[in-house]
Short mmCIF file of C-alpha atoms and ligand atoms in Angstrom, two decimals:
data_model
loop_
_atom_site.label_atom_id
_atom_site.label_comp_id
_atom_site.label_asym_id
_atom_site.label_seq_id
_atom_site.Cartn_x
_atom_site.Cartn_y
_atom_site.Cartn_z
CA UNK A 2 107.66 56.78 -80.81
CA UNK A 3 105.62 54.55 -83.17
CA UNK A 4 106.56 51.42 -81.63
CA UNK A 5 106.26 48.07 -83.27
CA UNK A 6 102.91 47.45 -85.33
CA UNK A 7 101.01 44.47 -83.53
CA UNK A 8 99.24 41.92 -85.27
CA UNK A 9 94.96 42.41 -84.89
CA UNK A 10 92.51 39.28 -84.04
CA UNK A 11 91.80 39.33 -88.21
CA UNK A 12 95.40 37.91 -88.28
CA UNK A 13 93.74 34.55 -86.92
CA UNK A 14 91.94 32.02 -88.39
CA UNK A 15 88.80 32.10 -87.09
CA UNK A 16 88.26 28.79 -85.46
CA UNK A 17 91.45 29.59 -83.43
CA UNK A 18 89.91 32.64 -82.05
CA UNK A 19 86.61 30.58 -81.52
CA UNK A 20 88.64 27.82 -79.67
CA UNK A 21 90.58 30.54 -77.33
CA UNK A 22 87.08 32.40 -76.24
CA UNK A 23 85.53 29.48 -75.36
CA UNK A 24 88.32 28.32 -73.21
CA UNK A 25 88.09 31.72 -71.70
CA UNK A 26 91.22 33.25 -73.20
CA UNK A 27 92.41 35.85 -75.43
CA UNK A 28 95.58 36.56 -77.19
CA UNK A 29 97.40 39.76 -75.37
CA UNK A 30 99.22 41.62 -78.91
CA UNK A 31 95.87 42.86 -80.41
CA UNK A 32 94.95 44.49 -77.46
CA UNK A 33 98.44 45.86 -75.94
CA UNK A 34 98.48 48.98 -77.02
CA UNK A 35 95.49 50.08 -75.85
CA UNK A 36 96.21 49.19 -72.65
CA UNK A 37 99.75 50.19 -72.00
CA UNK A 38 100.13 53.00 -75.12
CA UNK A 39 103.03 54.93 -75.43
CA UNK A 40 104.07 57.73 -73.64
CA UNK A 41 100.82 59.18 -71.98
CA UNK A 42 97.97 57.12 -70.97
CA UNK A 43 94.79 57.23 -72.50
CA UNK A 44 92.48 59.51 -71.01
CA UNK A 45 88.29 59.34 -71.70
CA UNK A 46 88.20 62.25 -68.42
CA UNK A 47 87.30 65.13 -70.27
CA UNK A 48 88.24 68.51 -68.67
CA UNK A 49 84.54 69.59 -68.62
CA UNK A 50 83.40 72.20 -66.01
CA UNK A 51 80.06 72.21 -63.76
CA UNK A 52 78.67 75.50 -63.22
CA UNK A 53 76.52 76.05 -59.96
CA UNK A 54 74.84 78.26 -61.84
CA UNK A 55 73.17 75.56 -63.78
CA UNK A 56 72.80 72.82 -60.87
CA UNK A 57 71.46 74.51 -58.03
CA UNK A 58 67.96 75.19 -59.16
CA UNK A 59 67.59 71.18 -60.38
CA UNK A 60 69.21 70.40 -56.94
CA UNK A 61 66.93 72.85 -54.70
CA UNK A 62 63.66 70.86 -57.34
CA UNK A 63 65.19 67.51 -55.72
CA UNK A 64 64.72 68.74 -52.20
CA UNK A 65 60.87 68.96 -53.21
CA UNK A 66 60.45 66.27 -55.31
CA UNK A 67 62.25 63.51 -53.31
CA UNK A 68 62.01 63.25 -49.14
CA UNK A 69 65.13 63.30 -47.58
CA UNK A 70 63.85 59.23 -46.23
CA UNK A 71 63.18 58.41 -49.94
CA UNK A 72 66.67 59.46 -50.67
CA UNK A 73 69.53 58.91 -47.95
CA UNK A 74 71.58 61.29 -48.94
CA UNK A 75 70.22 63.94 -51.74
CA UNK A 76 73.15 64.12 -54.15
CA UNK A 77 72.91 65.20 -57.71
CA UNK A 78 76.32 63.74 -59.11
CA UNK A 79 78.70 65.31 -61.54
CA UNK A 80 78.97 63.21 -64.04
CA UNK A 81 82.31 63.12 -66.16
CA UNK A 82 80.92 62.44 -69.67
CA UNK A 83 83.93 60.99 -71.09
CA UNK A 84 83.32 58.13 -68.88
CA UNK A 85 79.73 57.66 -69.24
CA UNK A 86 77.46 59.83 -66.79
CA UNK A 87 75.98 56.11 -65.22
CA UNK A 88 79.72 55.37 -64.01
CA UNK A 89 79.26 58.29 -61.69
CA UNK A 90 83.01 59.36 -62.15
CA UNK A 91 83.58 62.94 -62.30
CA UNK A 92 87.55 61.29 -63.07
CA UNK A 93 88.55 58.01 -63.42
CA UNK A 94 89.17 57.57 -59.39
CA UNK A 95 87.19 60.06 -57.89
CA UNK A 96 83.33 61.04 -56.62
CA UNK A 97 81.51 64.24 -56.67
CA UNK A 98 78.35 65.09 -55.83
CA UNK A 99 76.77 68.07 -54.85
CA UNK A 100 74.25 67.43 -51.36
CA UNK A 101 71.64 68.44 -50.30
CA UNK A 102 69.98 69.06 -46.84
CA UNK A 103 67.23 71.09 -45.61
CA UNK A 104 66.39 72.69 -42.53
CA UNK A 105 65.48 70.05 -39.58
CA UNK A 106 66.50 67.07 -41.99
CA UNK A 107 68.66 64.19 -41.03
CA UNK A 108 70.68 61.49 -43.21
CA UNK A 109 71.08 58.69 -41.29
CA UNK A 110 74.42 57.40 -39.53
CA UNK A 111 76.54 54.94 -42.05
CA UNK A 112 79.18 54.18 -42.29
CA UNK A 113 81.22 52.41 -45.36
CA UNK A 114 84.61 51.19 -46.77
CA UNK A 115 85.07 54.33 -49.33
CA UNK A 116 86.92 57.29 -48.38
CA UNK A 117 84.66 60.88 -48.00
CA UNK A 118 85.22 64.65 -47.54
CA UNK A 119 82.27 67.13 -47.28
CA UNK A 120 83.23 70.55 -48.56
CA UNK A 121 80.64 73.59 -48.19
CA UNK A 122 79.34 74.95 -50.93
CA UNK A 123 76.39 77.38 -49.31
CA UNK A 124 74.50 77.59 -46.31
CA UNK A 125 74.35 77.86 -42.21
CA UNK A 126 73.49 75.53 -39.39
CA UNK A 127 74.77 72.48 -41.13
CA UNK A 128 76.56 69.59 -39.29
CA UNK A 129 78.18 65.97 -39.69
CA UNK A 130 78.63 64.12 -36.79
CA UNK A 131 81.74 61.59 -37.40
CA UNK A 132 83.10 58.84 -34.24
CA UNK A 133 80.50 60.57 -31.76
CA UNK A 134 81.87 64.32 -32.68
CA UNK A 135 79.45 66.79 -34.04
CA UNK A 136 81.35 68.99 -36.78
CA UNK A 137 79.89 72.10 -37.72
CA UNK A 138 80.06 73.40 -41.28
CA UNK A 139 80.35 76.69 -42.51
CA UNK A 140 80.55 77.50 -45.85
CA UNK A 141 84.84 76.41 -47.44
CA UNK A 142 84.83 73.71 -44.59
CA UNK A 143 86.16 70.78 -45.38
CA UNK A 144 85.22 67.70 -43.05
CA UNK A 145 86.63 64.17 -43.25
CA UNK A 146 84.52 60.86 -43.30
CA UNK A 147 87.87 58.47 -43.13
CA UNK A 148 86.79 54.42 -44.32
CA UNK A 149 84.77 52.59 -41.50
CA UNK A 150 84.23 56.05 -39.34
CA UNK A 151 80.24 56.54 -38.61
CA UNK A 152 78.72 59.44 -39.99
CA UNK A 153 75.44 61.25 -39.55
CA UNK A 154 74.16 64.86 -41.15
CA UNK A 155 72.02 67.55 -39.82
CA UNK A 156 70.63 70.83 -40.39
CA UNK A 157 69.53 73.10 -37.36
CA UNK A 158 69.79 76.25 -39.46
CA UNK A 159 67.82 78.23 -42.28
CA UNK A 160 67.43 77.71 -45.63
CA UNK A 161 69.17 74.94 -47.60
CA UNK A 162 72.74 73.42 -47.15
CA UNK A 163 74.89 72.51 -50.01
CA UNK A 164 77.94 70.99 -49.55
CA UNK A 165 80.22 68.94 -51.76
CA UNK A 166 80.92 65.08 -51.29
CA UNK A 167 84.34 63.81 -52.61
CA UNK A 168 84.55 60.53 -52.44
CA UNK A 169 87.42 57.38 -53.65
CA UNK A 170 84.11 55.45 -54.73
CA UNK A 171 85.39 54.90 -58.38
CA UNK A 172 88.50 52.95 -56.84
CA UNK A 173 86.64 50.95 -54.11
CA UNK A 174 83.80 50.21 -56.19
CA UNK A 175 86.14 49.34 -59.25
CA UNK A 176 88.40 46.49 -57.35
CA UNK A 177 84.90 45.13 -55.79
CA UNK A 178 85.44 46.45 -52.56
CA UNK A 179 82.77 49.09 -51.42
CA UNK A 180 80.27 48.41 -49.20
CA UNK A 181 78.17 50.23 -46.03
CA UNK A 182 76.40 49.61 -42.77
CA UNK A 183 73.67 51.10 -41.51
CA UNK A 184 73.79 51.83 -37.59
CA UNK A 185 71.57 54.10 -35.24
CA UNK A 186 72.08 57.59 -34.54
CA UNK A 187 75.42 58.12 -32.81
CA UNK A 188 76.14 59.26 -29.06
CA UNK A 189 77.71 62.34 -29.14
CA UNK A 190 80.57 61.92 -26.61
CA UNK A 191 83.13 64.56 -27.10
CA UNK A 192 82.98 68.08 -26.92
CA UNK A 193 82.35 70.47 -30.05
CA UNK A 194 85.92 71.23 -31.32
CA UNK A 195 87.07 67.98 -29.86
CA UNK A 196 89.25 67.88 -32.93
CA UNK A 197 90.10 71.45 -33.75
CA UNK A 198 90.99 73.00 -30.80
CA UNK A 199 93.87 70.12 -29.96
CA UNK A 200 95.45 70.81 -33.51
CA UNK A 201 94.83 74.10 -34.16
CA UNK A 202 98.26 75.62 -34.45
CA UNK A 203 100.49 73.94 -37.47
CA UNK A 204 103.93 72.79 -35.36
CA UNK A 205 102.45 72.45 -32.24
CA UNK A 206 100.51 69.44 -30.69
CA UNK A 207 98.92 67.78 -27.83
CA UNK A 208 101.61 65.92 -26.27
CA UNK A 209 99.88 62.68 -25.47
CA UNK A 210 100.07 62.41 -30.03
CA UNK A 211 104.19 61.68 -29.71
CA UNK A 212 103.10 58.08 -27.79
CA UNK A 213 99.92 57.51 -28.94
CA UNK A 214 98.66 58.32 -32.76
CA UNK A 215 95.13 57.69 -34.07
CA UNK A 216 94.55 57.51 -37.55
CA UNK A 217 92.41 60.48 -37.86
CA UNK A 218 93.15 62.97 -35.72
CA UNK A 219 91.87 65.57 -37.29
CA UNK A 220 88.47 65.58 -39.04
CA UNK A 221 87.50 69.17 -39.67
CA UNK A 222 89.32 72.39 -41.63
CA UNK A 223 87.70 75.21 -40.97
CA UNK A 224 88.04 77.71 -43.91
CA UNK A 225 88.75 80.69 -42.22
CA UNK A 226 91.79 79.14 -41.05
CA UNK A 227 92.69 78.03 -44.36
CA UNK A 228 91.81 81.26 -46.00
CA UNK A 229 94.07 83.17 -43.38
CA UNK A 230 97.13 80.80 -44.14
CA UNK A 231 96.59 81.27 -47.75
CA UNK A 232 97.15 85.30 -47.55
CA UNK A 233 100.02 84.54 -45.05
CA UNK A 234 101.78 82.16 -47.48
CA UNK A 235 100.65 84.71 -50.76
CA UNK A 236 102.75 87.63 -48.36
CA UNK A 237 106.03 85.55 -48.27
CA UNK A 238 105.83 83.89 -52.14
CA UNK A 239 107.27 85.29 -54.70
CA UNK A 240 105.57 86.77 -57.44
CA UNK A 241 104.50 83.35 -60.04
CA UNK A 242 104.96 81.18 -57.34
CA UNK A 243 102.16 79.05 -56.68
CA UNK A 244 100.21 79.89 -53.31
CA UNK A 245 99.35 76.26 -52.22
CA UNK A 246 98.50 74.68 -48.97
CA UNK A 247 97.64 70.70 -48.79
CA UNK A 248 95.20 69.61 -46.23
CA UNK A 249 97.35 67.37 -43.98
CA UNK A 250 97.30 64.80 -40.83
CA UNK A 251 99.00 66.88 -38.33
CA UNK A 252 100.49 64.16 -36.22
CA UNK A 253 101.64 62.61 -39.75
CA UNK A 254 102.71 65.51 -41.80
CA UNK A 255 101.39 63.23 -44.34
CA UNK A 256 98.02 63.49 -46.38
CA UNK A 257 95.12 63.01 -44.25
CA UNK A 258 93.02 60.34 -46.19
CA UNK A 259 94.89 56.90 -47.51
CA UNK A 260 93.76 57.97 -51.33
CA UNK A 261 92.59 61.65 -51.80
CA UNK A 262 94.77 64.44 -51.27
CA UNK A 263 93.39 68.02 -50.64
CA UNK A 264 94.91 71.47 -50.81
CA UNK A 265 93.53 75.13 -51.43
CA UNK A 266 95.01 77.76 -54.19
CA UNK A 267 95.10 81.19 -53.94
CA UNK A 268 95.56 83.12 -57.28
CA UNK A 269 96.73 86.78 -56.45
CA UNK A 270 94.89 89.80 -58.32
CA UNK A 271 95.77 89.16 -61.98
CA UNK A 272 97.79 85.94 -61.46
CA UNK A 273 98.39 83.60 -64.14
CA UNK A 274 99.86 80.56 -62.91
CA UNK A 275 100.91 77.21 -64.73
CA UNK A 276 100.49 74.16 -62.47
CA UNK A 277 103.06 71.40 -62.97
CA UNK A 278 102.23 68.44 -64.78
CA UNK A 279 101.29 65.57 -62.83
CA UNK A 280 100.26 61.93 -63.21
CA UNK A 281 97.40 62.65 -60.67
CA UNK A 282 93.93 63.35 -61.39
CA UNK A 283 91.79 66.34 -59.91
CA UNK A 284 89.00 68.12 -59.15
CA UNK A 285 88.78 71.72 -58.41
CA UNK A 286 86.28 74.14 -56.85
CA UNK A 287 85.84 77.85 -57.21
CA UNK A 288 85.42 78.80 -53.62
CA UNK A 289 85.60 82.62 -54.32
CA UNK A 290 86.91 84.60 -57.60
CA UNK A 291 86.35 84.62 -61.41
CA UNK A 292 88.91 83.39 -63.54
CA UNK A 293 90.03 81.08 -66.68
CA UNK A 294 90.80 77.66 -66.72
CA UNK A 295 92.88 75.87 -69.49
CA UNK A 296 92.87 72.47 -69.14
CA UNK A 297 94.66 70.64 -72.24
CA UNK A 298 92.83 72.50 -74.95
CA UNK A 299 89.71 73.01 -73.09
CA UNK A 300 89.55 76.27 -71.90
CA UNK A 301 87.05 78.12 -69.25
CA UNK A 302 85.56 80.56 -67.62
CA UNK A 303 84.94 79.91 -63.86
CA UNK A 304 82.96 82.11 -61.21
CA UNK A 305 81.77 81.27 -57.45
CA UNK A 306 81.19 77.34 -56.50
CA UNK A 307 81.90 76.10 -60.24
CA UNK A 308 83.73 72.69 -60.63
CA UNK A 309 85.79 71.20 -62.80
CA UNK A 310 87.62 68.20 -63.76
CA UNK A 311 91.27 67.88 -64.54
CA UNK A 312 92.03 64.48 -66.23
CA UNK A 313 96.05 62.61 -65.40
CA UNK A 314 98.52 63.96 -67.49
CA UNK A 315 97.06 67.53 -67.78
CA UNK A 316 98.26 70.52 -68.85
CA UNK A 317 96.94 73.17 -66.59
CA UNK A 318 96.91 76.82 -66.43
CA UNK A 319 94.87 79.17 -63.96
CA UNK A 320 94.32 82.87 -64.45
CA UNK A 321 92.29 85.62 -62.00
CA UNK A 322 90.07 87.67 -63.74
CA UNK A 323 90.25 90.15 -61.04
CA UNK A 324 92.97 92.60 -61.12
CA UNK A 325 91.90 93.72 -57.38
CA UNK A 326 90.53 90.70 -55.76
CA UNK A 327 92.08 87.04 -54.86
CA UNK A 328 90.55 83.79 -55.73
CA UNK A 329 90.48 80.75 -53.46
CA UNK A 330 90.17 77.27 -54.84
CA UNK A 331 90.00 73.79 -53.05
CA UNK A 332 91.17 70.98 -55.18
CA UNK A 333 90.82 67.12 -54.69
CA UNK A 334 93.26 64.66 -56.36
CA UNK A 335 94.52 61.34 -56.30
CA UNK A 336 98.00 62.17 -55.37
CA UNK A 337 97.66 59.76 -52.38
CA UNK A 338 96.66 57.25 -54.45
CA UNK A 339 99.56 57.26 -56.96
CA UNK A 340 102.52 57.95 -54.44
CA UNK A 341 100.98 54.47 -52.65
CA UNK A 342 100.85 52.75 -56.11
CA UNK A 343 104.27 54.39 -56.73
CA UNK A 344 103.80 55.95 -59.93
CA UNK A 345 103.28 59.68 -59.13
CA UNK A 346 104.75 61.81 -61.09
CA UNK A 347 105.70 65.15 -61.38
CA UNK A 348 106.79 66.51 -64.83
CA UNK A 349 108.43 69.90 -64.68
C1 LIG B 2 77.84 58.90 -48.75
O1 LIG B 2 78.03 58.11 -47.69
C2 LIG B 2 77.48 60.22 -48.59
O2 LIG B 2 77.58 60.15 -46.22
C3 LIG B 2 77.31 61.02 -49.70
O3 LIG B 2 76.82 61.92 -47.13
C4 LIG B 2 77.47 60.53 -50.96
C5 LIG B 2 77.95 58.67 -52.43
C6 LIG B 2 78.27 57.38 -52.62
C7 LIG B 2 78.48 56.55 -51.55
C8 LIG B 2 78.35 57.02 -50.26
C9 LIG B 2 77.28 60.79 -47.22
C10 LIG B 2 77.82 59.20 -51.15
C11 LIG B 2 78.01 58.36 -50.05
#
């Protein structure tokens, strides 16, 4: 559709113009378009990838150049270039950075008004303590830091820890609203796998949950777990359907964070697979596997721990490279975000 051609600002005198600006105004026609265009929005997210590859060694250089005290939290961020790197956007609503912590080194306990997710990119003997629970991470956990919760990291292992940090900051930030506080190290007051162990089995649930609900009730995935229902769902799908699992609140059903939505893909040897359309935004990680990306006309190759961005509107196709092994990928989106706003959608 071409729609109706608008008149442009050089359609008015100029002392008109003068007299709306300085009365703080602005005629809406000239600009219309741009902001409500036809069809499809417009999208500066470019479907660029990260590659670990390429990050680790200037992440790994950060852990010596800046202290872990001079720093808070040691994050190099993925930068979305279509939105300007300083925005820190790796899409138009959501965070990612890449953390990270060394052996005996603490980030202090914060806690803020943005929405987080830890997801482990490399490394043993890591930990987040969130509301007085110590959470380990292994490597394909995911771990939740829901708005307002405290949260605290450690490191009682070897070597460094990596993990990525998905966060809503683009949307908090953008309406004015984020914010943190700073507050002493936490009491640990509940056992480890406080959380885990009482909703470990999908279906089933600690009775107490039916009268009383928290919001969070679950804070940590462990990978294994997810990696395990993966090749259970693969055995019963049929052949081009998409192996998908999302993330969810167990005593909900529902997504488990008010904005972000998480799931992991498996891609079968040799699978191709065509994701539906969607209004949402993603972001998706290579947790194990080789395999091409095309994302609109952008088109890549991804290996171990690479990232990329997939902009709203997207066309996207996955393929394994590996005729004989599986690859597992965790995605972030802003599904949450859009059913709330009501204007998901899901083009077939
Ligand atoms: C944050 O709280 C963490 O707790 C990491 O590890 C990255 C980026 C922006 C704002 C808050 C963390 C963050 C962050």
């Amino acid at each position: 559709m071409s729609g109706m051609d608008l008149s442009s600002i050089d359609d008015l005198p100029k002392d008109y113009y003068g007299k709306l600006v300085a009365n703080n105004t602005l005629p809406l026609w000239p600009s219309l378009r741009a902001v409500l265009p036809y069809g499809k929005p417009v999208r500066r997210t470019q479907p660029v990838i990260w590659r670990y590859a390429d990050i680790r060694p200037d992440l790994l250089r950060a852990g010596e150049l800046t202290p872990i005290e001079k720093a808070e939290r040691r994050v190099l961020v993925l930068c979305n270039p279509g939105l300007g790197l300083e925005n820190m956007q790796a899409t138009a609503s959501i965070y990612i950075g890449l953390q990270l912590i060394q052996p005996g080194e603490t980030a202090p306990n914060h806690k803020h008004s943005p929405s987080a997710v830890r997801f482990v990119v490399e490394g043993e003997g890591g930990f987040t303590v969130v509301n007085g629970e110590k959470l380990p991470m292994e490597k394909g956990d995911l771990i939740l830091t829901p708005p307002g919760l405290w949260h605290e990291h450690g490191h009682e292992g070897k070597g460094p820890v990596v993990w990525l940090d998905a966060l809503d900051l683009p949307v908090i930030y953008g309406i004015e609203a984020s914010y943190c506080i700073e507050g002493g190290s936490q009491v640990i007051d509940k056992a480890v796998g406080h959380c885990t162990a009482r909703y470990r089995q999908g279906g089933l649930l600690p009775y107490a949950s039916l009268d009383r609900r928290t919001s969070y009730p679950l804070l940590r995935f462990p990978w294994k777990e997810v990696r395990e229902s993966l090749q259970q769902l693969a055995a019963v799908c049929a052949k081009g359907e998409l192996v998908q699992l999302a993330y969810v609140n167990p005593e909900t059903g529902t997504e488990c964070l008010p904005t972000l939505g998480f799931s992991a893909i498996m891609l079968r040897p040799g699978e191709e697979i065509t994701l539906p359309r969607r209004s949402a935004s993603a972001v998706v990680h290579v947790v194990e596997g080789e395999g091409h990306a095309l994302v609109d006309d952008a088109q890549h190759r991804f290996g171990e721990a690479d990232t990329l961005a997939i902009p709203t509107h997207a066309d996207f196709t996955l393929s394994n490279a590996s005729n004989s092994a599986p690859a597992y990928l965790f995605m972030v989106d802003d599904a949450p975000l859009h059913r709330k706003l009501g204007i998901y959608e899901l083009f077939s």
